[in-house]
Coordinates of C-alpha atoms in Angstrom, one line a residue:
Chain A
M246 CA -0.4 0.0 0.3
S247 CA 1.3 3.0 -1.0
L248 CA 1.5 6.5 1.4
P249 CA -1.4 8.0 1.3
L250 CA -1.1 11.3 -0.5
L251 CA -2.8 13.7 3.0
R252 CA -2.4 12.2 6.4
L253 CA -3.7 14.4 9.3
A254 CA -3.0 12.6 12.5
G255 CA -5.0 13.4 16.3
I256 CA -5.2 17.1 14.3
S257 CA -7.2 19.8 17.5
K258 CA -8.3 23.1 16.8
R259 CA -10.0 25.6 19.4
Y260 CA -11.4 28.9 19.1
P261 CA -12.2 31.2 21.9
G262 CA -14.8 29.6 23.9
V263 CA -15.2 26.6 21.0
Q264 CA -13.2 23.4 20.5
A265 CA -13.9 22.6 16.7
L266 CA -11.3 19.8 16.4
T267 CA -10.1 16.8 18.3
D268 CA -8.1 15.0 17.6
V269 CA -9.0 14.3 14.3
S270 CA -6.7 12.1 12.2
L271 CA -6.8 11.0 8.4
D272 CA -5.4 9.1 6.0
V273 CA -7.1 10.3 1.9
P274 CA -4.6 7.9 -0.3
A275 CA -3.7 9.3 -4.0
G276 CA -6.4 9.5 -6.4
Q277 CA -9.4 9.5 -3.9
L278 CA -12.6 11.2 -4.1
R279 CA -13.3 12.0 -0.6
A280 CA -16.0 12.7 0.8
V281 CA -16.6 14.6 4.3
I282 CA -19.8 15.6 5.8
G283 CA -21.2 16.1 9.3
P284 CA -23.9 19.3 10.4
N285 CA -23.8 22.6 10.5
G286 CA -20.1 23.3 13.2
A287 CA -19.6 19.4 13.1
G288 CA -15.7 21.9 12.1
K289 CA -16.0 20.9 8.2
S290 CA -14.3 23.8 7.0
T291 CA -12.4 23.6 9.7
L292 CA -10.8 21.3 9.4
F293 CA -9.8 23.2 5.9
G294 CA -8.8 25.3 7.2
V295 CA -6.2 23.4 8.9
I296 CA -4.7 21.2 6.4
S297 CA -4.8 23.9 3.5
G298 CA -3.2 26.6 6.8
E299 CA -5.2 28.9 6.9
Y300 CA -5.4 28.4 10.9
P301 CA -2.9 26.6 12.9
P302 CA -3.7 23.5 14.4
E303 CA -3.3 23.3 18.7
A304 CA -1.5 19.8 18.0
G305 CA -1.2 17.6 15.9
V306 CA 0.0 16.8 12.6
V307 CA -0.8 18.0 8.8
E308 CA 1.4 16.0 5.9
L309 CA 0.9 15.9 2.4
D310 CA 2.9 13.3 0.2
G311 CA 4.7 12.2 2.9
K312 CA 5.7 15.8 3.7
N313 CA 4.4 17.0 7.4
I314 CA 3.3 20.8 6.6
T315 CA 1.8 21.6 9.9
G316 CA 1.8 25.1 10.5
W317 CA 2.9 26.5 6.7
P318 CA 1.4 29.4 5.3
P319 CA -1.5 28.4 2.5
W320 CA 1.0 30.2 -0.3
K321 CA 2.9 26.5 0.4
C322 CA 0.8 24.8 0.6
V323 CA -0.6 25.5 -2.9
R324 CA 3.5 25.5 -3.7
L325 CA 3.6 21.9 -2.5
G326 CA 0.2 20.4 -4.5
M327 CA -2.7 21.7 -2.3
A328 CA -5.2 23.8 -4.2
R329 CA -9.0 25.1 -2.0
A330 CA -12.3 26.4 -3.2
F331 CA -13.7 28.1 -0.7
Q332 CA -17.5 27.6 0.0
V333 CA -18.8 31.5 -0.5
A334 CA -16.5 31.9 -2.6
K335 CA -14.1 34.1 -2.7
V336 CA -12.8 35.4 -6.0
F337 CA -11.1 38.7 -7.0
P338 CA -14.0 41.8 -7.1
R339 CA -12.1 44.6 -9.0
M340 CA -10.4 41.8 -12.0
T341 CA -11.9 40.1 -15.0
V342 CA -13.0 36.2 -14.7
Y343 CA -9.8 36.0 -17.2
D344 CA -7.4 38.2 -14.9
N345 CA -8.6 36.3 -12.0
V346 CA -7.9 32.2 -13.4
L347 CA -4.7 34.6 -15.4
A348 CA -3.1 35.4 -11.4
A349 CA -3.4 31.6 -10.7
V350 CA -1.9 30.6 -13.8
M351 CA 0.9 33.1 -13.4
A352 CA 1.5 32.5 -10.1
R353 CA 1.6 28.5 -10.3
D354 CA 4.6 29.1 -14.1
G355 CA 6.0 31.3 -11.2
T356 CA 5.8 34.6 -13.5
S357 CA 4.2 36.5 -11.2
W358 CA 7.0 38.3 -9.9
Q359 CA 8.0 39.1 -13.5
F360 CA 8.0 43.0 -14.1
W361 CA 10.2 43.0 -16.8
R362 CA 7.5 42.2 -19.0
L363 CA 4.3 42.8 -20.7
T364 CA 1.1 40.1 -19.0
S365 CA 0.2 40.6 -22.4
R366 CA 3.0 38.4 -23.1
V367 CA 3.3 35.7 -20.9
P368 CA 3.2 32.0 -22.0
G369 CA 0.7 30.7 -19.8
R370 CA -2.2 32.8 -21.0
K371 CA -3.1 29.6 -23.1
R372 CA -3.6 27.7 -20.8
V373 CA -6.4 30.2 -19.3
D374 CA -8.9 29.8 -22.2
G375 CA -8.4 25.7 -22.1
L376 CA -9.9 26.1 -18.0
L377 CA -12.2 28.2 -18.9
A378 CA -13.5 25.9 -21.7
E379 CA -13.7 23.3 -19.3
T380 CA -15.6 25.3 -16.3
G381 CA -18.2 26.9 -18.5
L382 CA -16.5 30.3 -18.6
L383 CA -15.2 31.4 -21.8
S384 CA -18.7 33.5 -22.7
L385 CA -18.4 35.2 -19.0
A386 CA -14.4 36.6 -19.7
E387 CA -14.3 39.6 -19.6
T388 CA -16.9 40.4 -16.8
P389 CA -15.7 41.3 -13.9
A390 CA -15.6 39.2 -11.5
A391 CA -17.7 41.0 -9.1
V392 CA -21.0 41.3 -11.1
L393 CA -21.2 37.4 -11.4
S394 CA -24.1 35.0 -10.2
Q395 CA -23.8 32.9 -6.8
G396 CA -23.2 30.0 -8.6
D397 CA -20.7 31.2 -12.0
R398 CA -18.8 32.5 -9.1
K399 CA -18.3 29.2 -7.7
R400 CA -17.3 28.2 -10.4
L401 CA -14.6 30.0 -11.3
E402 CA -13.4 29.5 -8.1
I403 CA -12.9 25.7 -9.6
A404 CA -11.4 27.4 -11.9
I405 CA -8.8 29.1 -9.9
A406 CA -7.7 25.9 -8.3
L407 CA -7.7 23.7 -11.2
A408 CA -5.3 26.6 -12.8
L409 CA -2.8 25.7 -9.5
E410 CA -2.4 22.6 -11.4
P411 CA -2.6 20.8 -7.3
R412 CA -2.7 17.6 -6.5
L413 CA -4.4 18.1 -4.0
L414 CA -8.2 19.5 -4.7
L415 CA -10.4 20.4 -2.0
L416 CA -13.4 21.6 -2.3
D417 CA -15.9 23.3 0.4
E418 CA -19.7 23.1 0.0
P419 CA -18.5 23.0 -3.9
T420 CA -23.5 23.6 -5.2
A421 CA -23.9 25.2 -2.0
G422 CA -26.2 29.0 -2.8
M423 CA -26.3 26.8 -6.6
S424 CA -30.0 25.4 -8.5
P425 CA -30.6 22.1 -9.5
E426 CA -29.0 22.3 -13.0
E427 CA -26.1 24.0 -12.1
T428 CA -25.2 21.5 -9.2
H429 CA -25.7 18.8 -11.4
A430 CA -23.5 20.6 -13.7
T431 CA -20.2 20.6 -11.2
V432 CA -21.0 17.5 -9.9
E433 CA -19.8 15.6 -13.4
L434 CA -17.7 18.5 -14.2
I435 CA -16.0 17.3 -10.7
R436 CA -16.1 13.7 -11.7
Q437 CA -14.4 14.5 -15.3
L438 CA -11.9 16.8 -13.4
W439 CA -11.4 14.4 -10.8
R440 CA -11.5 11.6 -13.6
E441 CA -9.2 12.6 -16.5
R442 CA -7.2 15.3 -13.9
G443 CA -6.0 12.2 -11.7
L444 CA -6.5 14.4 -8.8
T445 CA -7.2 13.8 -5.5
V446 CA -9.8 15.8 -4.4
M447 CA -11.3 15.8 -0.5
L448 CA -14.8 18.0 -0.7
T449 CA -17.6 19.3 1.7
E450 CA -20.7 19.4 1.2
H451 CA -24.1 20.1 2.9
D452 CA -26.3 18.2 -0.4
M453 CA -26.1 14.4 0.1
G454 CA -27.0 13.6 -3.4
V455 CA -23.7 15.5 -4.3
V456 CA -22.0 13.4 -1.6
F457 CA -23.3 9.9 -3.2
A458 CA -23.5 10.7 -6.3
L459 CA -19.5 11.6 -6.0
A460 CA -17.7 10.5 -2.9
E461 CA -16.0 7.3 -3.6
E462 CA -15.4 7.4 0.6
I463 CA -17.0 9.7 3.3
T464 CA -15.9 10.4 6.6
V465 CA -18.1 12.2 9.0
L466 CA -17.8 14.5 11.2
H467 CA -19.8 15.1 14.7
R468 CA -19.1 18.4 17.0
G469 CA -15.5 18.1 15.9
R470 CA -14.6 13.8 16.1
I471 CA -14.9 12.2 13.0
L472 CA -17.5 9.5 13.6
C473 CA -16.4 6.7 11.5
T474 CA -15.1 6.5 7.4
G475 CA -16.9 4.3 5.0
S476 CA -17.7 3.8 1.8
P477 CA -21.3 5.6 0.6
E478 CA -23.1 2.0 1.5
E479 CA -21.7 1.7 4.7
I480 CA -22.4 5.4 6.0
R481 CA -25.7 4.5 4.3
G482 CA -27.0 1.9 6.6
R483 CA -25.2 3.3 9.9
Q484 CA -27.5 4.2 12.6
D485 CA -25.1 6.2 14.1
V486 CA -24.9 8.9 11.7
R487 CA -28.4 9.4 11.3
E488 CA -29.1 9.9 14.7
V489 CA -26.3 12.6 14.0
Y490 CA -28.5 14.3 11.4
L491 CA -31.5 13.5 13.9
G492 CA -33.2 11.7 11.4
D493 CA -33.6 15.1 9.5
I494 CA -32.2 13.9 6.4
E495 CA -32.8 10.5 4.0
L496 CA -29.6 9.7 3.0
Chain B
M76 CA -2.1 58.8 -29.2
F77 CA -2.2 61.3 -26.1
L78 CA 1.1 59.9 -25.0
I79 CA 2.2 61.4 -27.8
A80 CA 0.5 64.3 -27.8
L81 CA 2.0 64.0 -24.0
I82 CA 5.6 64.4 -24.5
V83 CA 5.5 66.4 -27.8
L84 CA 3.8 68.7 -25.4
L85 CA 6.3 68.9 -22.2
L86 CA 9.4 68.5 -25.2
V87 CA 8.2 72.0 -26.3
V88 CA 6.3 73.9 -23.3
P89 CA 10.6 75.6 -22.9
Q90 CA 10.1 76.8 -26.1
I91 CA 6.3 78.7 -25.2
L92 CA 6.0 79.4 -22.0
P93 CA 7.9 81.9 -20.3
R94 CA 11.0 81.0 -18.0
G95 CA 9.2 82.2 -15.2
Q96 CA 6.3 80.1 -15.0
L97 CA 8.7 76.8 -16.8
F98 CA 9.3 76.1 -12.2
F99 CA 5.2 75.8 -12.0
W100 CA 4.6 73.8 -14.2
Q101 CA 8.3 71.0 -13.3
R102 CA 7.0 71.6 -9.8
V103 CA 3.4 70.1 -11.5
L104 CA 5.3 66.9 -13.2
I105 CA 7.2 66.7 -10.3
F106 CA 4.4 66.1 -8.4
A107 CA 2.7 64.3 -11.0
V108 CA 5.4 61.4 -10.8
Y109 CA 5.4 61.9 -6.8
A110 CA 1.4 61.9 -6.4
M111 CA 2.1 57.8 -9.1
S112 CA 4.6 56.2 -7.8
V113 CA 2.3 56.6 -4.1
A114 CA -0.8 55.9 -6.4
L115 CA 0.7 52.2 -7.2
L116 CA 1.0 51.3 -3.0
V117 CA -2.6 52.2 -2.7
G118 CA -4.5 52.5 -5.5
F119 CA -3.0 48.8 -6.8
T120 CA -1.8 47.5 -4.3
G121 CA -4.4 47.5 -1.6
L122 CA -1.4 49.2 1.1
I123 CA -3.0 52.9 2.8
S124 CA 0.7 55.0 3.1
F125 CA 0.4 57.9 5.2
G126 CA 4.6 58.3 5.4
Q127 CA 5.1 58.7 1.4
A128 CA 6.3 61.9 1.9
A129 CA 9.5 59.8 4.1
Y130 CA 10.7 59.2 0.8
F131 CA 10.3 62.5 -1.1
G132 CA 12.7 63.5 1.9
I133 CA 15.3 61.1 1.4
G134 CA 15.9 62.3 -1.8
A135 CA 15.6 66.0 -1.2
Y136 CA 18.1 65.0 1.2
T137 CA 19.9 63.2 -0.2
I138 CA 20.1 65.5 -2.8
G139 CA 21.1 68.4 0.1
L140 CA 24.3 66.5 2.4
L141 CA 25.8 65.4 -0.5
L142 CA 26.2 68.7 -1.7
P143 CA 29.5 69.5 0.0
L144 CA 31.2 66.4 -1.9
K145 CA 30.3 68.2 -5.1
L146 CA 28.8 65.8 -6.9
A147 CA 27.6 65.6 -10.2
A148 CA 23.7 66.2 -10.4
P149 CA 22.9 62.3 -12.0
I150 CA 25.2 61.0 -9.4
T151 CA 22.8 62.3 -6.3
V152 CA 20.0 61.4 -7.9
V153 CA 21.4 57.9 -8.5
L154 CA 22.4 57.6 -5.1
A155 CA 18.9 59.9 -4.3
I156 CA 17.2 57.0 -5.4
I157 CA 19.1 53.8 -4.1
A158 CA 19.3 55.8 -0.4
G159 CA 15.0 55.6 -0.7
A160 CA 14.6 52.7 -2.0
V161 CA 17.6 50.2 0.6
V162 CA 15.6 53.0 3.1
A163 CA 12.3 51.6 1.9
L164 CA 13.2 47.5 1.8
I165 CA 14.2 48.2 5.0
V166 CA 11.6 49.8 7.5
G167 CA 8.8 47.5 4.6
A168 CA 10.2 44.3 6.2
I169 CA 9.6 45.9 9.3
I170 CA 6.0 47.1 9.0
L171 CA 4.4 45.0 6.6
R172 CA 3.9 43.1 9.4
A173 CA 1.2 45.0 9.9
S174 CA -1.8 45.6 7.7
G175 CA -4.9 47.9 7.6
L176 CA -5.3 50.8 9.5
A177 CA -2.8 49.5 11.3
F178 CA 0.1 49.5 8.9
G179 CA -1.0 53.4 8.1
M180 CA -0.1 54.7 11.5
L181 CA 3.7 53.0 10.9
T182 CA 3.9 55.3 8.3
L183 CA 3.2 58.0 9.0
A184 CA 5.4 57.0 12.7
F185 CA 7.6 57.1 9.9
G186 CA 7.4 59.3 8.2
Q187 CA 6.6 62.0 11.8
A188 CA 10.1 59.7 13.6
L189 CA 11.7 60.8 10.1
Y190 CA 10.9 64.5 10.8
Q191 CA 11.4 64.5 14.5
L192 CA 15.1 64.2 13.3
T193 CA 16.4 67.2 10.9
F194 CA 15.8 68.5 14.8
V195 CA 18.2 66.3 16.9
F196 CA 21.1 66.2 14.1
K197 CA 20.8 69.4 13.4
D198 CA 24.9 70.1 12.6
I199 CA 24.2 68.1 9.2
T200 CA 20.4 68.4 8.4
G201 CA 20.0 72.5 8.9
G202 CA 17.2 72.0 11.8
E203 CA 14.7 74.5 10.5
N204 CA 17.1 76.5 8.1
G205 CA 17.1 72.8 6.5
I206 CA 20.3 73.3 3.6
P207 CA 19.8 76.0 1.5
G208 CA 22.1 76.8 -1.8
I209 CA 21.6 74.0 -3.5
L210 CA 24.0 73.2 -7.1
R211 CA 22.7 71.9 -10.0
G212 CA 26.3 72.7 -11.2
T213 CA 27.2 71.5 -14.6
V214 CA 27.0 67.8 -17.5
L215 CA 28.4 67.0 -19.9
G216 CA 29.4 70.9 -20.3
I217 CA 25.6 71.8 -19.7
N218 CA 24.7 74.2 -17.5
L219 CA 22.4 73.1 -15.4
G220 CA 21.2 76.1 -13.4
N221 CA 19.6 77.6 -16.8
P222 CA 15.7 76.2 -16.0
V223 CA 15.8 75.7 -19.6
T224 CA 18.2 72.5 -19.1
Y225 CA 17.5 71.7 -16.5
W226 CA 13.6 70.9 -17.4
Y227 CA 14.9 68.8 -19.6
F228 CA 17.2 67.4 -16.3
G229 CA 13.6 66.7 -15.3
L230 CA 11.8 65.5 -17.9
F231 CA 14.9 62.4 -18.7
W232 CA 14.3 60.8 -15.3
L233 CA 10.6 61.8 -14.7
A234 CA 10.1 59.4 -17.7
L235 CA 12.3 57.0 -16.6
G236 CA 10.4 56.7 -13.7
V237 CA 6.8 57.2 -15.4
G238 CA 8.1 54.7 -17.9
F239 CA 9.0 52.0 -14.7
L240 CA 5.8 52.4 -13.5
A241 CA 4.0 51.8 -17.1
L242 CA 6.3 48.7 -17.0
V243 CA 5.0 47.9 -13.6
H244 CA 2.0 48.2 -13.9
A245 CA 1.9 46.2 -17.6
S246 CA 3.4 43.4 -16.2
P247 CA 2.7 40.1 -14.4
F248 CA 4.1 41.7 -11.2
G249 CA 1.3 43.8 -11.6
H250 CA -1.4 42.0 -12.6
T251 CA -0.5 39.9 -9.5
L252 CA -0.3 44.0 -7.3
R253 CA -3.9 44.3 -8.3
V254 CA -4.9 40.7 -6.8
I255 CA -3.2 41.4 -2.8
R256 CA -5.3 44.4 -3.4
D257 CA -8.9 43.2 -4.1
D258 CA -8.0 40.4 -1.5
P259 CA -4.5 40.0 0.3
K260 CA -5.5 36.7 1.9
R261 CA -7.3 35.2 -0.9
A262 CA -4.0 35.1 -3.2
G263 CA -2.0 33.2 -0.8
F264 CA -4.4 30.7 -1.3
L265 CA -2.8 31.1 -4.9
G266 CA 0.9 30.6 -4.0
I267 CA 1.7 33.8 -3.7
P268 CA 3.5 34.7 -0.7
V269 CA 1.7 38.4 -0.3
F270 CA 4.1 39.9 2.2
R271 CA 6.5 39.5 -0.8
Y272 CA 5.0 41.7 -3.0
Q273 CA 3.7 44.6 -1.0
L274 CA 7.1 45.1 0.2
G275 CA 8.3 45.0 -3.6
S276 CA 5.5 48.0 -4.5
Y277 CA 6.6 49.9 -0.4
V278 CA 10.7 49.4 -2.3
I279 CA 9.7 50.5 -5.5
A280 CA 6.8 53.8 -4.6
G281 CA 10.2 54.5 -2.5
A282 CA 12.2 54.8 -5.1
I283 CA 10.5 57.1 -6.8
G284 CA 8.6 58.8 -4.3
A285 CA 13.3 60.0 -3.2
L286 CA 13.7 60.0 -7.1
A287 CA 11.2 62.7 -7.2
G288 CA 12.4 64.7 -4.2
A289 CA 15.9 64.7 -4.9
L290 CA 14.8 66.3 -8.7
Y291 CA 12.2 68.9 -6.4
A292 CA 15.6 69.9 -4.2
L293 CA 17.8 70.6 -7.3
L294 CA 14.6 72.5 -9.7
A295 CA 13.8 74.0 -6.2
G296 CA 17.7 75.0 -4.8
I297 CA 17.7 74.5 -0.7
V298 CA 16.2 71.3 1.3
T299 CA 13.9 72.2 4.1
Q300 CA 11.6 70.7 7.0
D301 CA 7.9 70.6 5.1
M302 CA 9.2 68.0 1.7
L303 CA 9.5 65.5 5.7
Y304 CA 6.6 66.8 6.7
W305 CA 3.2 64.3 7.6
T306 CA 1.0 66.7 4.8
L307 CA 3.4 66.0 1.7
S308 CA 2.3 62.9 2.9
G309 CA -1.5 63.6 2.6
D310 CA -0.7 65.8 -0.4
P311 CA -0.3 63.1 -3.4
L312 CA -3.4 61.0 -1.3
I313 CA -5.5 63.9 -2.1
M314 CA -3.9 64.0 -6.3
S315 CA -5.0 60.4 -6.5
L316 CA -8.3 60.8 -5.6
I317 CA -9.1 63.8 -7.0
G318 CA -7.3 62.4 -10.4
G319 CA -9.0 58.9 -9.9
L320 CA -6.2 56.5 -7.5
R321 CA -7.3 53.1 -9.5
T322 CA -5.7 54.4 -12.9
F323 CA -2.9 55.0 -13.7
W324 CA -2.6 58.9 -15.4
G325 CA -5.1 59.9 -13.3
P326 CA -3.4 60.8 -10.2
A327 CA -0.9 62.4 -12.3
A328 CA -3.8 64.5 -14.1
G329 CA -5.3 65.3 -9.6
A330 CA -1.8 66.4 -9.1
V331 CA -1.6 68.8 -11.7
L332 CA -5.3 70.8 -10.7
F333 CA -4.4 69.8 -7.1
I334 CA -1.2 72.3 -7.8
W335 CA -2.7 74.8 -10.5
V336 CA -5.8 75.8 -7.6
Q337 CA -3.7 75.6 -4.9
D338 CA -1.9 78.4 -6.9
Q339 CA -4.9 79.7 -8.2
L340 CA -6.5 80.6 -4.6
A341 CA -2.9 81.4 -3.1
R342 CA -3.0 84.4 -5.2
Q343 CA -6.7 85.4 -4.8
T344 CA -6.8 85.3 -0.4
G345 CA -5.5 83.9 2.6
A346 CA -7.9 81.1 3.9
W347 CA -7.3 79.6 0.5
I348 CA -6.5 75.9 2.2
L349 CA -10.5 76.6 2.9
Y350 CA -11.2 76.9 -0.6
Q351 CA -8.9 73.8 -1.4
G352 CA -10.7 71.6 1.1
L353 CA -13.7 72.4 -0.1
T354 CA -13.4 71.3 -4.0
F355 CA -11.7 68.1 -2.8
L356 CA -14.5 67.7 -1.3
V357 CA -16.6 68.4 -4.2
F358 CA -14.8 65.8 -6.1
V359 CA -15.0 62.9 -3.5
L360 CA -19.0 64.0 -3.1
F361 CA -19.5 64.1 -7.1
L362 CA -16.4 62.8 -8.7
P363 CA -16.1 60.0 -6.1
E364 CA -13.9 58.5 -9.3
G365 CA -11.2 60.9 -10.1
L366 CA -10.6 63.1 -13.1
A367 CA -9.8 59.7 -15.7
S368 CA -14.2 58.5 -15.1
L369 CA -14.8 61.7 -16.8
P370 CA -14.6 60.7 -20.0
R371 CA -16.5 57.1 -19.4
R372 CA -19.2 60.0 -18.1
Y373 CA -18.8 61.6 -20.6
Q374 CA -19.8 58.6 -23.8
L375 CA -22.1 56.9 -21.0
W376 CA -23.9 61.3 -20.8
R377 CA -23.8 60.8 -24.5
A378 CA -24.8 57.3 -25.3
R379 CA -28.2 57.6 -23.0
R380 CA -29.4 61.0 -24.7
Q381 CA -28.6 59.6 -28.2
A382 CA -31.4 56.1 -26.4
R383 CA -34.0 59.1 -24.9
A384 CA -33.8 61.3 -28.9
E385 CA -34.2 57.6 -30.1
A386 CA -37.0 56.4 -28.3
A387 CA -38.7 60.2 -28.2
P388 CA -40.3 59.8 -32.2
K389 CA -41.8 56.0 -31.7
R390 CA -44.2 57.5 -28.9
A391 CA -45.8 60.2 -30.8
P392 CA -47.4 59.3 -33.5
A393 CA -49.4 56.8 -30.4

């Protein structure tokens, strides 16, 4: 068995007055599509924050491809092969869709800091068009990101993340705020990207339809602890998972 | 087109204008470039500095302090730029650990600290008297003491400064600065080491601010404490706001208007600061995106008028 791409061991994180994560350990093998679910406040976004370097944990170790990255700032984690799309889409509002993706492409290529050449002649521009086509944003290329719909903004998040050519892609509620049609298209997009690019994907999601349509394995978080990890069938059959969700979700 | 017209205009100005007015318009040009350097920081990197006068002053005092060495003017200007860049690198590396308002306050504190140092080291800075008697000397047989030759000397350096700023704006580095301005935290998730980029922008602004200060000291023939005073940090901010903070040429246009209005008002009344303030207020209230937004506003206004004109006849038959 090969090394897991992502390994968390004994992660604990607290905010003032709240223990957000307690002794969280999990392995995500390379190439897997893993979903993390749990009720509101279970610690899903905090977990993503810890993995991507946004919140350094009080205890525990984060390893990416066998390398200890605990406490690394986000930009270093990204350079090692991680990319994250946010729950509330955070794009660069005063820039166009194209310029948003271009910024990510240049960051990935390591050309961001070049001040002696023109942006209009950067070789990475070709890739931007490809990424916009792949995520269905080509017609919106010249639109300022600030005026995008929530769904388009989430797709721009994905395009930015893909521009970074990650090995590990973290998607925090990729379909939140989307219409059923948009949700369906996004599920297909994620599945396609995951297959074609050999990515390791980790996602959180409230929409159980999305989770069970995509995930190979599911980890259930409850009150900052891991309740269980298993295949969709196993998770579906577990009584304790139902109880966590107070039975208000049809699994 | 606009650029060519501007270059031609700037080249022929000394031939058209009476020599007495060259001083005024060269001052305008120097402040235009100073304002552009501040706008790189504030408008394009999202770092609100209240202390860029520190670099203007460093440039000016470098000229003043090097006076006894009798170096050629271009060398002193280059040394002034280097001084601005080096100080910005060191100071920026410290104060950029803070962000937002805290950063702004630190820039103000640093600027005022430098200002106070001119009192402490009165022996070399001249304290309240400043350093008078700055001579421009002769370069390659050309006497820079002549206002016309100095106009071209200044123009050369300012063109270099603006050219460099233009390159920065059009480069991947400038693109990345705008990304950082929009959301520095998110920029980190693109793998961008935000701090280094902010520092780079701060150093460029400091170097060009020092260039402006050096040229101004050579123009005025004296270095004074107000070249370090905090109001000189505020002026380029106001110029940028008047002209358009997030545009390339806006701050320069703002500088022209700002200094011209200041000059006209100062001739009329002792209360000119009041009227200058009111002018600024009018701009913030009625033209928040500055002079640079005027062409677009005009186009919108025309399009709307046209649309109304086309809609009107249709209504008539009904």
